Amino acid sequence: MRTDSSSGTLPAREHLPAGNAGTPVLDVVIPVHNEEKDLQPCVLRLHEHLAHTFPYAFRITIADNASTDTTPQVARRLEADLPEVTSLRLEQKGRGRALRTVWSASDAPVLAYMDVDLSTDLNALLPLVAPLISGHSDLAIGSRLARSSRVVRGPKREFISRVYNLILRGSLQARFSDAQCGFKAIRRDVAQVLLPLVEDTGWFFDTEMLVLAERAGLRIHEVPVDWVDDPDSTVHIVKTATDDLKGVWRVGRALATGSLALDRLARPFGDDPRDREIQDVPRGLARQLLGFCVVGGLSTLFYLLLYSGFRTFSGSQTANALALLVSALANTAANRRLTFGVRGRGNVIKHQAQGLVVFGIGLALTSGSLVTLGAATNDPAHSTELAVLIAANLAATVLRFLLFRAWVFPDRRDGSPAGGFPAEGFPAAGPPTEGFPVGGSTVVAPHHPASRQATVPAGQPGPCGHQDRFQPTYTTTPFRAGEAADRPRGEPTMQMRPVRPHDQNSRNTR
């Protein structure tokens, strides 16, 4: 799995203003491979729909995936005839590769894609991108499995689609309803940070992107669609299903081992009401208390089972010490991940050592309670021992929570994750930024050799042609078109020069 990501903090989501004459608000990508018959009617129909119904400037990008027929010639002819249409040629196949390449290079603040067969009714396009333009959501997907969707397709594809989504729910705990409907959109600032984590370059690209976005806490908007199956589809169902299952296994393993650094994406926008500073209400306290209680209850049950097992061949003090040691290690690991949201392997040993210190207090309390019980009666019943131990553990629980929250996994308000260290692969975050960077300035991460920041002075026309209300300073990690999709994992991020159709085509007036 890719573990590199942008080191910049994403700005707060805002409503996107209408773009100026040079920068479209929406860039719709149509990935194609040997679609010489369907490409022209598809693009003409989409262009007509957008021109009559979409209130913002738009662009249609044809991404040719190594076609061997006349598809490239058709794409170039459409580009010459329509100012809002551009084409891009890739020498390797893969829908995910095409989307990554175009989305990484696009300067439009909202990026979308749809299949060339236009199986999805185009009336759903504006509802799809509206939540992204308004700043409500981060990604949007069309769903064929929503209750109000109207779908016409054969029983075989219906069965495969539903089984696949059930697999995603059972194995990856996915909550979105339709992973592979060819009708999706994403905000550009989100794509710049999320795409480097997505490894697949084929059909599983959609699923992997959605799973990572959902796990990172991004908001996914679903739109019920009207959808008619294309009987002439060239998708190989068996091969695609096999590749998807391999992708599910790979992503599930990466999430289970913590090899994906998703901390940077978790509520990065600074507009989550749970992140606000509210007087006398510690941030995240309610969720942490709930997680701590759940973990504590399971740990107590685990501890009692261990104690009962060790008590069969050892004394009460020895059994208590052994049971508490084993349960302490499990309790610290569970609280680290589930209660305080610390991912990755950084500082694991340190946290376990601190956890043992905290549980040393619990050992002192429980051992002291057993000593007191032994002094009160010579031969206490086993049930009495368990009751005394439960009471002692409850007394130590409050102190353990306070120490975990304040010492072991402190709440860092300077931008670093819980635990007092940056997420794996990232420097500590700076202050949150404002505004929405959609311009063409070349901006790279601070650790890149060509690092520089791009600022838009207050009162000057911003990238979308409006007067900026803020003076934002933003830092993102862009990619060079054609290389972002296939660069090695450990290779430094690459500088991007956004490709704008109006820079190369004098007839593009949008």
Short mmCIF file of C-alpha atoms in Angstrom, two decimals:
data_model
loop_
_atom_site.label_atom_id
_atom_site.label_comp_id
_atom_site.label_asym_id
_atom_site.label_seq_id
_atom_site.Cartn_x
_atom_site.Cartn_y
_atom_site.Cartn_z
CA MET A 1 0.00 0.00 0.00
CA ARG A 2 1.10 3.57 -0.63
CA THR A 3 1.86 5.37 2.61
CA ASP A 4 3.01 8.74 1.27
CA SER A 5 0.66 11.68 1.37
CA SER A 6 0.57 15.42 1.30
CA SER A 7 2.06 17.14 4.31
CA GLY A 8 -0.27 20.11 3.97
CA THR A 9 -3.42 20.48 6.00
CA LEU A 10 -6.54 20.78 3.87
CA PRO A 11 -8.44 24.06 4.24
CA ALA A 12 -11.96 24.41 5.54
CA ARG A 13 -14.57 23.50 2.95
CA GLU A 14 -16.27 26.53 1.46
CA HIS A 15 -18.85 27.20 -1.22
CA LEU A 16 -17.05 27.50 -4.53
CA PRO A 17 -17.63 30.75 -6.45
CA ALA A 18 -18.24 30.70 -10.17
CA GLY A 19 -14.97 30.37 -12.05
CA ASN A 20 -13.48 33.01 -14.27
CA ALA A 21 -13.18 32.71 -18.05
CA GLY A 22 -10.13 30.47 -17.79
CA THR A 23 -10.75 28.07 -14.93
CA PRO A 24 -13.68 25.64 -15.02
CA VAL A 25 -15.35 24.66 -11.76
CA LEU A 26 -16.07 21.10 -12.94
CA ASP A 27 -13.82 18.73 -14.87
CA VAL A 28 -15.65 15.59 -16.07
CA VAL A 29 -13.30 12.78 -17.07
CA ILE A 30 -14.40 10.06 -19.51
CA PRO A 31 -11.91 7.16 -19.49
CA VAL A 32 -12.09 5.17 -22.74
CA HIS A 33 -10.43 2.17 -24.36
CA ASN A 34 -11.37 1.27 -27.93
CA GLU A 35 -14.65 3.23 -27.87
CA GLU A 36 -14.59 4.67 -31.38
CA LYS A 37 -18.34 4.13 -31.85
CA ASP A 38 -19.65 5.40 -28.52
CA LEU A 39 -17.23 8.24 -27.79
CA GLN A 40 -18.58 10.97 -30.09
CA PRO A 41 -22.31 10.60 -29.26
CA CYS A 42 -21.41 10.35 -25.56
CA VAL A 43 -19.36 13.55 -25.51
CA LEU A 44 -21.84 15.48 -27.64
CA ARG A 45 -24.72 14.46 -25.40
CA LEU A 46 -22.79 15.29 -22.22
CA HIS A 47 -21.62 18.63 -23.61
CA GLU A 48 -25.14 19.62 -24.61
CA HIS A 49 -26.48 18.67 -21.18
CA LEU A 50 -23.82 20.65 -19.30
CA ALA A 51 -24.15 23.67 -21.58
CA HIS A 52 -27.91 23.87 -20.93
CA THR A 53 -28.16 22.85 -17.27
CA PHE A 54 -24.84 23.42 -15.47
CA PRO A 55 -24.52 26.95 -14.03
CA TYR A 56 -20.71 26.93 -13.81
CA ALA A 57 -17.87 26.74 -16.30
CA PHE A 58 -16.98 23.15 -17.11
CA ARG A 59 -14.52 20.97 -18.97
CA ILE A 60 -14.83 17.48 -20.46
CA THR A 61 -11.59 15.50 -20.52
CA ILE A 62 -11.30 12.37 -22.64
CA ALA A 63 -8.70 10.01 -21.12
CA ASP A 64 -7.68 7.49 -23.78
CA ASN A 65 -6.29 4.31 -22.22
CA ALA A 66 -3.97 2.94 -24.90
CA SER A 67 -6.72 2.47 -27.51
CA THR A 68 -5.73 0.57 -30.64
CA ASP A 69 -8.64 1.66 -32.85
CA THR A 70 -9.57 5.16 -34.05
CA THR A 71 -10.57 6.41 -30.59
CA PRO A 72 -7.61 8.86 -30.39
CA GLN A 73 -8.60 10.43 -33.73
CA VAL A 74 -12.22 10.80 -32.57
CA ALA A 75 -11.03 12.41 -29.32
CA ARG A 76 -8.83 14.91 -31.17
CA ARG A 77 -11.67 15.78 -33.54
CA LEU A 78 -13.99 16.47 -30.61
CA GLU A 79 -11.28 18.57 -28.97
CA ALA A 80 -10.97 20.65 -32.13
CA ASP A 81 -14.72 21.13 -32.51
CA LEU A 82 -15.68 21.89 -28.88
CA PRO A 83 -13.74 24.47 -26.82
CA GLU A 84 -14.74 22.78 -23.52
CA VAL A 85 -13.36 19.37 -24.56
CA THR A 86 -9.75 18.23 -24.11
CA SER A 87 -8.13 14.86 -24.68
CA LEU A 88 -5.26 13.01 -23.06
CA ARG A 89 -3.47 9.91 -24.33
CA LEU A 90 -2.09 7.29 -21.93
CA GLU A 91 0.05 4.44 -23.22
CA GLN A 92 -1.12 2.02 -20.51
CA LYS A 93 -4.56 0.64 -19.75
CA GLY A 94 -6.36 1.10 -16.47
CA ARG A 95 -9.33 3.22 -15.46
CA GLY A 96 -7.73 4.05 -12.11
CA ARG A 97 -4.50 5.11 -13.85
CA ALA A 98 -6.43 7.43 -16.15
CA LEU A 99 -8.42 9.03 -13.35
CA ARG A 100 -5.36 9.50 -11.16
CA THR A 101 -3.42 11.12 -14.00
CA VAL A 102 -6.14 13.55 -15.06
CA TRP A 103 -7.35 14.39 -11.57
CA SER A 104 -3.81 15.01 -10.35
CA ALA A 105 -3.15 17.50 -13.16
CA SER A 106 -6.53 19.23 -13.30
CA ASP A 107 -6.96 22.78 -12.01
CA ALA A 108 -10.73 22.48 -11.56
CA PRO A 109 -11.88 22.48 -7.91
CA VAL A 110 -14.44 19.69 -8.54
CA LEU A 111 -13.42 16.53 -10.39
CA ALA A 112 -15.85 13.93 -11.69
CA TYR A 113 -15.94 10.95 -14.00
CA MET A 114 -18.52 8.85 -15.78
CA ASP A 115 -18.51 5.83 -18.05
CA VAL A 116 -18.60 6.40 -21.79
CA ASP A 117 -21.82 4.41 -22.23
CA LEU A 118 -23.71 7.03 -20.17
CA SER A 119 -25.70 4.33 -18.43
CA THR A 120 -26.45 6.83 -15.66
CA ASP A 121 -29.11 9.46 -16.34
CA LEU A 122 -27.33 12.81 -16.71
CA ASN A 123 -30.00 14.55 -14.63
CA ALA A 124 -28.14 13.20 -11.59
CA LEU A 125 -24.94 15.07 -12.49
CA LEU A 126 -25.85 18.41 -10.90
CA PRO A 127 -27.13 16.74 -7.67
CA LEU A 128 -23.86 14.76 -7.64
CA VAL A 129 -21.52 17.76 -7.67
CA ALA A 130 -23.72 20.29 -5.83
CA PRO A 131 -22.70 19.09 -2.32
CA LEU A 132 -19.05 19.45 -3.32
CA ILE A 133 -19.54 22.93 -4.72
CA SER A 134 -21.47 24.05 -1.64
CA GLY A 135 -18.77 22.72 0.70
CA HIS A 136 -21.06 20.16 2.33
CA SER A 137 -19.23 16.99 1.25
CA ASP A 138 -15.81 15.75 0.18
CA LEU A 139 -16.80 13.00 -2.28
CA ALA A 140 -20.05 12.10 -4.04
CA ILE A 141 -21.11 8.85 -5.64
CA GLY A 142 -24.05 7.67 -7.66
CA SER A 143 -25.82 4.69 -6.14
CA ARG A 144 -27.74 2.07 -8.06
CA LEU A 145 -28.64 0.27 -4.83
CA ALA A 146 -30.42 3.13 -3.05
CA ARG A 147 -34.11 2.59 -2.37
CA SER A 148 -35.22 5.34 -4.75
CA SER A 149 -32.87 4.34 -7.58
CA ARG A 150 -34.42 3.02 -10.77
CA VAL A 151 -32.22 0.41 -12.41
CA VAL A 152 -32.64 -1.77 -15.48
CA ARG A 153 -30.12 -4.61 -15.73
CA GLY A 154 -29.91 -8.37 -15.91
CA PRO A 155 -30.09 -10.67 -12.88
CA LYS A 156 -26.43 -11.73 -13.27
CA ARG A 157 -25.01 -8.23 -12.91
CA GLU A 158 -27.53 -7.41 -10.18
CA PHE A 159 -26.45 -10.45 -8.16
CA ILE A 160 -22.73 -9.75 -8.62
CA SER A 161 -23.13 -6.10 -7.64
CA ARG A 162 -25.05 -6.84 -4.46
CA VAL A 163 -22.74 -9.68 -3.41
CA TYR A 164 -19.69 -7.48 -3.95
CA ASN A 165 -21.10 -4.69 -1.80
CA LEU A 166 -22.03 -7.22 0.90
CA ILE A 167 -18.41 -8.40 0.87
CA LEU A 168 -17.23 -4.82 1.32
CA ARG A 169 -19.59 -4.32 4.25
CA GLY A 170 -18.55 -7.56 5.92
CA SER A 171 -14.80 -7.35 5.37
CA LEU A 172 -13.97 -3.63 5.25
CA GLN A 173 -16.98 -2.29 7.22
CA ALA A 174 -17.92 -0.08 4.27
CA ARG A 175 -21.09 1.97 4.81
CA PHE A 176 -21.52 3.36 1.29
CA SER A 177 -24.01 1.44 -0.79
CA ASP A 178 -22.52 1.22 -4.29
CA ALA A 179 -18.76 1.09 -4.79
CA GLN A 180 -18.48 0.69 -8.56
CA CYS A 181 -21.14 2.79 -10.18
CA GLY A 182 -19.27 4.74 -12.87
CA PHE A 183 -20.54 8.08 -11.63
CA LYS A 184 -18.42 9.82 -8.97
CA ALA A 185 -16.99 13.19 -8.01
CA ILE A 186 -14.39 14.51 -5.57
CA ARG A 187 -13.09 17.90 -4.48
CA ARG A 188 -9.66 18.66 -5.89
CA ASP A 189 -8.04 19.48 -2.53
CA VAL A 190 -9.23 16.13 -1.18
CA ALA A 191 -7.99 14.29 -4.27
CA GLN A 192 -4.49 15.75 -3.91
CA VAL A 193 -4.14 14.25 -0.44
CA LEU A 194 -6.15 11.05 -0.93
CA LEU A 195 -4.94 9.81 -4.33
CA PRO A 196 -1.32 9.11 -3.24
CA LEU A 197 -2.72 6.54 -0.78
CA VAL A 198 -4.66 4.67 -3.49
CA GLU A 199 -2.56 1.94 -5.08
CA ASP A 200 -4.89 0.27 -7.59
CA THR A 201 -4.83 1.47 -11.21
CA GLY A 202 -7.73 -0.59 -12.52
CA TRP A 203 -11.39 -1.17 -11.64
CA PHE A 204 -10.75 -1.47 -7.89
CA PHE A 205 -9.57 2.16 -7.82
CA ASP A 206 -13.07 3.41 -6.94
CA THR A 207 -13.53 1.00 -4.06
CA GLU A 208 -10.10 1.63 -2.58
CA MET A 209 -10.57 5.40 -2.75
CA LEU A 210 -13.96 5.23 -1.05
CA VAL A 211 -12.83 2.87 1.70
CA LEU A 212 -9.83 5.04 2.58
CA ALA A 213 -11.94 8.21 2.46
CA GLU A 214 -14.54 6.69 4.75
CA ARG A 215 -11.93 5.39 7.20
CA ALA A 216 -10.33 8.83 7.24
CA GLY A 217 -13.59 10.46 8.28
CA LEU A 218 -14.33 12.25 5.01
CA ARG A 219 -17.95 12.91 4.10
CA ILE A 220 -19.34 10.87 1.20
CA HIS A 221 -22.61 12.00 -0.39
CA GLU A 222 -24.75 9.42 -2.19
CA VAL A 223 -27.13 10.25 -5.03
CA PRO A 224 -29.80 7.75 -6.17
CA VAL A 225 -29.53 7.35 -9.92
CA ASP A 226 -31.53 6.04 -12.83
CA TRP A 227 -29.33 3.49 -14.56
CA VAL A 228 -29.74 1.28 -17.63
CA ASP A 229 -27.32 -1.58 -18.22
CA ASP A 230 -25.22 -1.52 -21.37
CA PRO A 231 -25.54 -4.96 -22.99
CA ASP A 232 -22.44 -4.29 -25.12
CA SER A 233 -20.17 -3.58 -22.16
CA THR A 234 -16.60 -4.86 -22.66
CA VAL A 235 -15.92 -5.36 -18.94
CA HIS A 236 -14.65 -8.87 -18.16
CA ILE A 237 -16.75 -9.76 -15.13
CA VAL A 238 -14.73 -12.75 -13.86
CA LYS A 239 -11.35 -11.04 -14.12
CA THR A 240 -12.68 -7.83 -12.63
CA ALA A 241 -14.27 -9.71 -9.72
CA THR A 242 -11.02 -11.59 -9.05
CA ASP A 243 -8.96 -8.40 -9.08
CA ASP A 244 -11.48 -6.73 -6.79
CA LEU A 245 -11.29 -9.54 -4.24
CA LYS A 246 -7.49 -9.30 -4.29
CA GLY A 247 -7.84 -5.58 -3.69
CA VAL A 248 -10.22 -6.15 -0.78
CA TRP A 249 -7.66 -8.47 0.82
CA ARG A 250 -4.80 -6.01 0.28
CA VAL A 251 -6.67 -3.00 1.66
CA GLY A 252 -8.07 -4.98 4.59
CA ARG A 253 -4.61 -6.20 5.53
CA ALA A 254 -3.17 -2.68 5.30
CA LEU A 255 -5.91 -1.27 7.50
CA ALA A 256 -5.53 -4.09 10.04
CA THR A 257 -1.75 -3.64 10.33
CA GLY A 258 -1.92 0.16 10.45
CA SER A 259 0.42 0.59 7.49
CA LEU A 260 -1.75 3.36 6.02
CA ALA A 261 -1.17 6.79 7.55
CA LEU A 262 -4.77 8.02 7.62
CA ASP A 263 -4.36 10.30 10.63
CA ARG A 264 -3.66 13.26 8.37
CA LEU A 265 -7.01 12.82 6.65
CA ALA A 266 -9.15 12.36 9.75
CA ARG A 267 -11.35 15.47 9.95
CA PRO A 268 -8.65 17.67 8.38
CA PHE A 269 -10.86 20.56 7.40
CA GLY A 270 -11.32 22.26 10.77
CA ASP A 271 -15.06 22.64 10.15
CA ASP A 272 -16.26 19.68 12.22
CA PRO A 273 -18.28 20.96 15.19
CA ARG A 274 -16.69 18.24 17.32
CA ASP A 275 -13.34 19.99 16.80
CA ARG A 276 -14.48 23.34 18.16
CA GLU A 277 -13.10 24.72 21.37
CA ILE A 278 -16.02 24.74 23.80
CA GLN A 279 -15.46 26.01 27.31
CA ASP A 280 -15.64 23.39 30.09
CA VAL A 281 -16.14 20.57 27.56
CA PRO A 282 -12.85 18.77 26.79
CA ARG A 283 -12.62 17.88 23.10
CA GLY A 284 -13.51 14.28 22.33
CA LEU A 285 -14.21 13.44 25.99
CA ALA A 286 -17.58 11.76 25.40
CA ARG A 287 -16.27 9.49 22.65
CA GLN A 288 -13.14 8.63 24.64
CA LEU A 289 -15.17 7.82 27.75
CA LEU A 290 -17.43 5.52 25.76
CA GLY A 291 -14.47 3.76 24.12
CA PHE A 292 -12.64 3.48 27.44
CA CYS A 293 -15.68 1.95 29.13
CA VAL A 294 -16.15 -0.61 26.37
CA VAL A 295 -12.48 -1.57 26.36
CA GLY A 296 -12.43 -1.56 30.15
CA GLY A 297 -15.41 -3.88 30.39
CA LEU A 298 -13.90 -6.35 27.95
CA SER A 299 -10.53 -6.09 29.68
CA THR A 300 -12.11 -6.77 33.06
CA LEU A 301 -13.83 -9.87 31.71
CA PHE A 302 -10.55 -11.00 30.13
CA TYR A 303 -8.72 -10.31 33.40
CA LEU A 304 -11.20 -12.34 35.47
CA LEU A 305 -10.94 -15.29 33.09
CA LEU A 306 -7.15 -15.17 33.28
CA TYR A 307 -7.21 -14.88 37.06
CA SER A 308 -9.51 -17.87 37.39
CA GLY A 309 -7.21 -19.87 35.11
CA PHE A 310 -3.98 -18.88 36.88
CA ARG A 311 -5.60 -19.43 40.30
CA THR A 312 -5.93 -23.14 39.61
CA PHE A 313 -2.15 -23.65 39.88
CA SER A 314 -0.88 -20.61 41.81
CA GLY A 315 -1.65 -18.39 44.77
CA SER A 316 -3.94 -15.41 44.61
CA GLN A 317 -1.14 -12.80 44.45
CA THR A 318 0.71 -14.59 41.65
CA ALA A 319 -2.49 -15.21 39.69
CA ASN A 320 -3.50 -11.57 40.11
CA ALA A 321 -0.10 -10.28 38.93
CA LEU A 322 0.01 -12.54 35.85
CA ALA A 323 -3.60 -11.83 34.86
CA LEU A 324 -3.13 -8.10 35.32
CA LEU A 325 0.08 -8.07 33.26
CA VAL A 326 -1.44 -9.85 30.26
CA SER A 327 -4.69 -7.87 30.37
CA ALA A 328 -2.72 -4.63 30.78
CA LEU A 329 -0.88 -5.17 27.49
CA ALA A 330 -4.13 -5.94 25.68
CA ASN A 331 -5.93 -3.02 27.34
CA THR A 332 -3.24 -0.49 26.39
CA ALA A 333 -3.19 -1.69 22.77
CA ALA A 334 -6.99 -1.52 22.51
CA ASN A 335 -7.24 1.92 24.13
CA ARG A 336 -4.40 3.20 21.96
CA ARG A 337 -6.23 2.33 18.75
CA LEU A 338 -9.92 2.48 19.62
CA THR A 339 -10.24 5.06 22.39
CA PHE A 340 -7.54 7.59 21.59
CA GLY A 341 -7.24 6.98 17.83
CA VAL A 342 -3.47 6.44 17.65
CA ARG A 343 -2.59 4.46 14.49
CA GLY A 344 0.65 3.07 13.18
CA ARG A 345 3.54 1.49 15.01
CA GLY A 346 5.30 4.63 16.19
CA ASN A 347 5.97 4.78 19.95
CA VAL A 348 4.23 1.44 20.55
CA ILE A 349 6.87 0.31 23.06
CA LYS A 350 6.79 3.66 24.83
CA HIS A 351 3.01 3.54 25.15
CA GLN A 352 3.10 -0.03 26.45
CA ALA A 353 5.73 0.95 29.03
CA GLN A 354 3.63 3.89 30.17
CA GLY A 355 0.59 1.63 30.23
CA LEU A 356 2.41 -0.80 32.50
CA VAL A 357 3.19 2.05 34.88
CA VAL A 358 -0.46 3.00 34.92
CA PHE A 359 -1.52 -0.57 35.50
CA GLY A 360 1.11 -0.83 38.23
CA ILE A 361 -1.19 1.43 40.19
CA GLY A 362 -4.00 -1.00 39.50
CA LEU A 363 -1.80 -3.84 40.66
CA ALA A 364 -1.11 -2.01 43.91
CA LEU A 365 -4.80 -1.38 44.49
CA THR A 366 -5.92 -4.93 43.70
CA SER A 367 -3.04 -6.52 45.62
CA GLY A 368 -3.78 -4.27 48.55
CA SER A 369 -7.41 -5.30 48.45
CA LEU A 370 -6.42 -8.98 48.51
CA VAL A 371 -4.10 -8.35 51.45
CA THR A 372 -6.91 -6.58 53.27
CA LEU A 373 -9.29 -9.45 52.49
CA GLY A 374 -6.75 -11.99 53.76
CA ALA A 375 -6.36 -10.07 56.96
CA ALA A 376 -10.11 -9.98 57.46
CA THR A 377 -10.69 -13.70 56.90
CA ASN A 378 -8.36 -16.70 56.78
CA ASP A 379 -10.02 -18.59 53.92
CA PRO A 380 -12.13 -16.27 51.73
CA ALA A 381 -14.42 -17.80 49.13
CA HIS A 382 -13.50 -17.50 45.47
CA SER A 383 -16.61 -15.46 44.77
CA THR A 384 -15.63 -13.06 47.55
CA GLU A 385 -12.17 -12.64 46.00
CA LEU A 386 -13.72 -11.83 42.63
CA ALA A 387 -16.10 -9.29 44.16
CA VAL A 388 -13.25 -7.54 45.98
CA LEU A 389 -11.14 -7.47 42.80
CA ILE A 390 -14.02 -6.02 40.77
CA ALA A 391 -14.48 -3.26 43.33
CA ALA A 392 -10.73 -2.51 43.31
CA ASN A 393 -10.64 -2.39 39.52
CA LEU A 394 -13.57 -0.01 39.41
CA ALA A 395 -11.81 2.25 41.88
CA ALA A 396 -8.69 2.26 39.70
CA THR A 397 -10.58 2.83 36.44
CA VAL A 398 -11.10 6.57 36.87
CA LEU A 399 -7.43 7.10 37.72
CA ARG A 400 -6.32 4.98 34.75
CA PHE A 401 -8.49 6.99 32.34
CA LEU A 402 -7.12 10.30 33.61
CA LEU A 403 -3.54 9.08 33.30
CA PHE A 404 -4.15 7.64 29.82
CA ARG A 405 -5.73 10.89 28.63
CA ALA A 406 -3.24 13.28 30.23
CA TRP A 407 0.02 11.32 30.08
CA VAL A 408 0.05 8.25 27.82
CA PHE A 409 -2.15 9.56 24.97
CA PRO A 410 -2.36 13.32 25.55
CA ASP A 411 -4.65 15.47 23.41
CA ARG A 412 -2.33 17.57 21.24
CA ARG A 413 -4.00 20.77 20.08
CA ASP A 414 -1.03 21.88 18.01
CA GLY A 415 -2.05 19.59 15.16
CA SER A 416 -0.12 16.41 16.02
CA PRO A 417 -2.08 13.22 16.66
CA ALA A 418 -2.76 11.79 20.10
CA GLY A 419 0.30 10.27 21.61
CA GLY A 420 2.49 13.33 21.19
CA PHE A 421 4.06 12.46 17.85
CA PRO A 422 3.24 13.12 14.20
CA ALA A 423 1.54 10.45 12.15
CA GLU A 424 3.88 8.13 10.31
CA GLY A 425 5.37 9.81 7.29
CA PHE A 426 4.18 13.30 8.17
CA PRO A 427 5.65 16.29 9.97
CA ALA A 428 3.58 18.03 12.61
CA ALA A 429 0.73 20.00 11.09
CA GLY A 430 0.79 23.75 11.05
CA PRO A 431 -2.16 26.00 11.73
CA PRO A 432 -5.26 25.33 9.68
CA THR A 433 -5.56 27.24 6.46
CA GLU A 434 -8.46 29.10 5.00
CA GLY A 435 -9.91 29.41 1.54
CA PHE A 436 -10.00 26.93 -1.33
CA PRO A 437 -6.85 26.60 -3.45
CA VAL A 438 -7.92 26.03 -7.02
CA GLY A 439 -5.46 28.13 -8.96
CA GLY A 440 -2.68 27.17 -11.29
CA SER A 441 0.25 28.11 -9.07
CA THR A 442 2.78 25.36 -8.65
CA VAL A 443 2.81 24.44 -4.95
CA VAL A 444 4.82 21.63 -3.40
CA ALA A 445 5.15 20.16 0.07
CA PRO A 446 7.54 21.86 2.55
CA HIS A 447 9.92 18.90 2.53
CA HIS A 448 10.31 18.94 -1.26
CA PRO A 449 13.60 20.43 -2.57
CA ALA A 450 11.64 22.95 -4.64
CA SER A 451 9.43 23.85 -1.72
CA ARG A 452 7.65 27.15 -1.80
CA GLN A 453 4.32 28.51 -0.65
CA ALA A 454 1.78 30.29 -2.78
CA THR A 455 -0.23 33.06 -1.21
CA VAL A 456 -3.09 35.09 -2.56
CA PRO A 457 -2.98 38.65 -1.16
CA ALA A 458 -6.16 39.83 0.48
CA GLY A 459 -8.35 41.83 -1.84
CA GLN A 460 -6.74 40.51 -5.02
CA PRO A 461 -8.62 38.34 -7.51
CA GLY A 462 -8.34 34.70 -6.43
CA PRO A 463 -7.97 31.65 -8.64
CA CYS A 464 -11.65 31.64 -9.41
CA GLY A 465 -11.78 35.34 -10.25
CA HIS A 466 -13.43 36.55 -7.01
CA GLN A 467 -12.11 38.84 -4.32
CA ASP A 468 -10.70 36.63 -1.59
CA ARG A 469 -12.03 37.37 1.87
CA PHE A 470 -8.96 35.89 3.50
CA GLN A 471 -5.26 35.85 2.89
CA PRO A 472 -4.79 32.11 2.69
CA THR A 473 -1.49 30.31 2.70
CA TYR A 474 -1.83 26.75 1.51
CA THR A 475 0.56 23.93 0.97
CA THR A 476 -0.33 20.84 -1.02
CA THR A 477 1.47 18.04 -2.78
CA PRO A 478 0.61 17.95 -6.49
CA PHE A 479 1.73 15.40 -9.05
CA ARG A 480 3.01 15.45 -12.59
CA ALA A 481 0.52 14.11 -15.10
CA GLY A 482 1.47 10.68 -16.38
CA GLU A 483 3.91 9.98 -13.55
CA ALA A 484 1.73 10.19 -10.46
CA ALA A 485 -0.04 6.96 -11.29
CA ASP A 486 3.03 4.79 -11.48
CA ARG A 487 5.74 6.28 -9.29
CA PRO A 488 7.46 3.93 -6.78
CA ARG A 489 6.22 4.11 -3.20
CA GLY A 490 9.36 5.56 -1.71
CA GLU A 491 9.95 8.14 -4.42
CA PRO A 492 9.57 11.79 -3.34
CA THR A 493 6.49 13.64 -4.47
CA MET A 494 6.79 15.29 -7.84
CA GLN A 495 6.02 18.82 -8.92
CA MET A 496 3.02 19.36 -11.16
CA ARG A 497 2.38 21.97 -13.78
CA PRO A 498 -1.43 21.95 -14.22
CA VAL A 499 -2.62 21.40 -17.75
CA ARG A 500 -5.16 24.00 -18.79
CA PRO A 501 -6.92 23.74 -22.10
CA HIS A 502 -7.12 27.54 -22.45
CA ASP A 503 -3.34 27.75 -22.23
CA GLN A 504 -2.97 25.66 -25.36
CA ASN A 505 -6.23 26.22 -27.21
CA SER A 506 -6.94 29.82 -28.14
CA ARG A 507 -10.54 28.94 -28.92
CA ASN A 508 -11.30 27.95 -25.34
CA THR A 509 -13.15 30.92 -23.91
CA ARG A 510 -14.56 29.30 -20.81
#
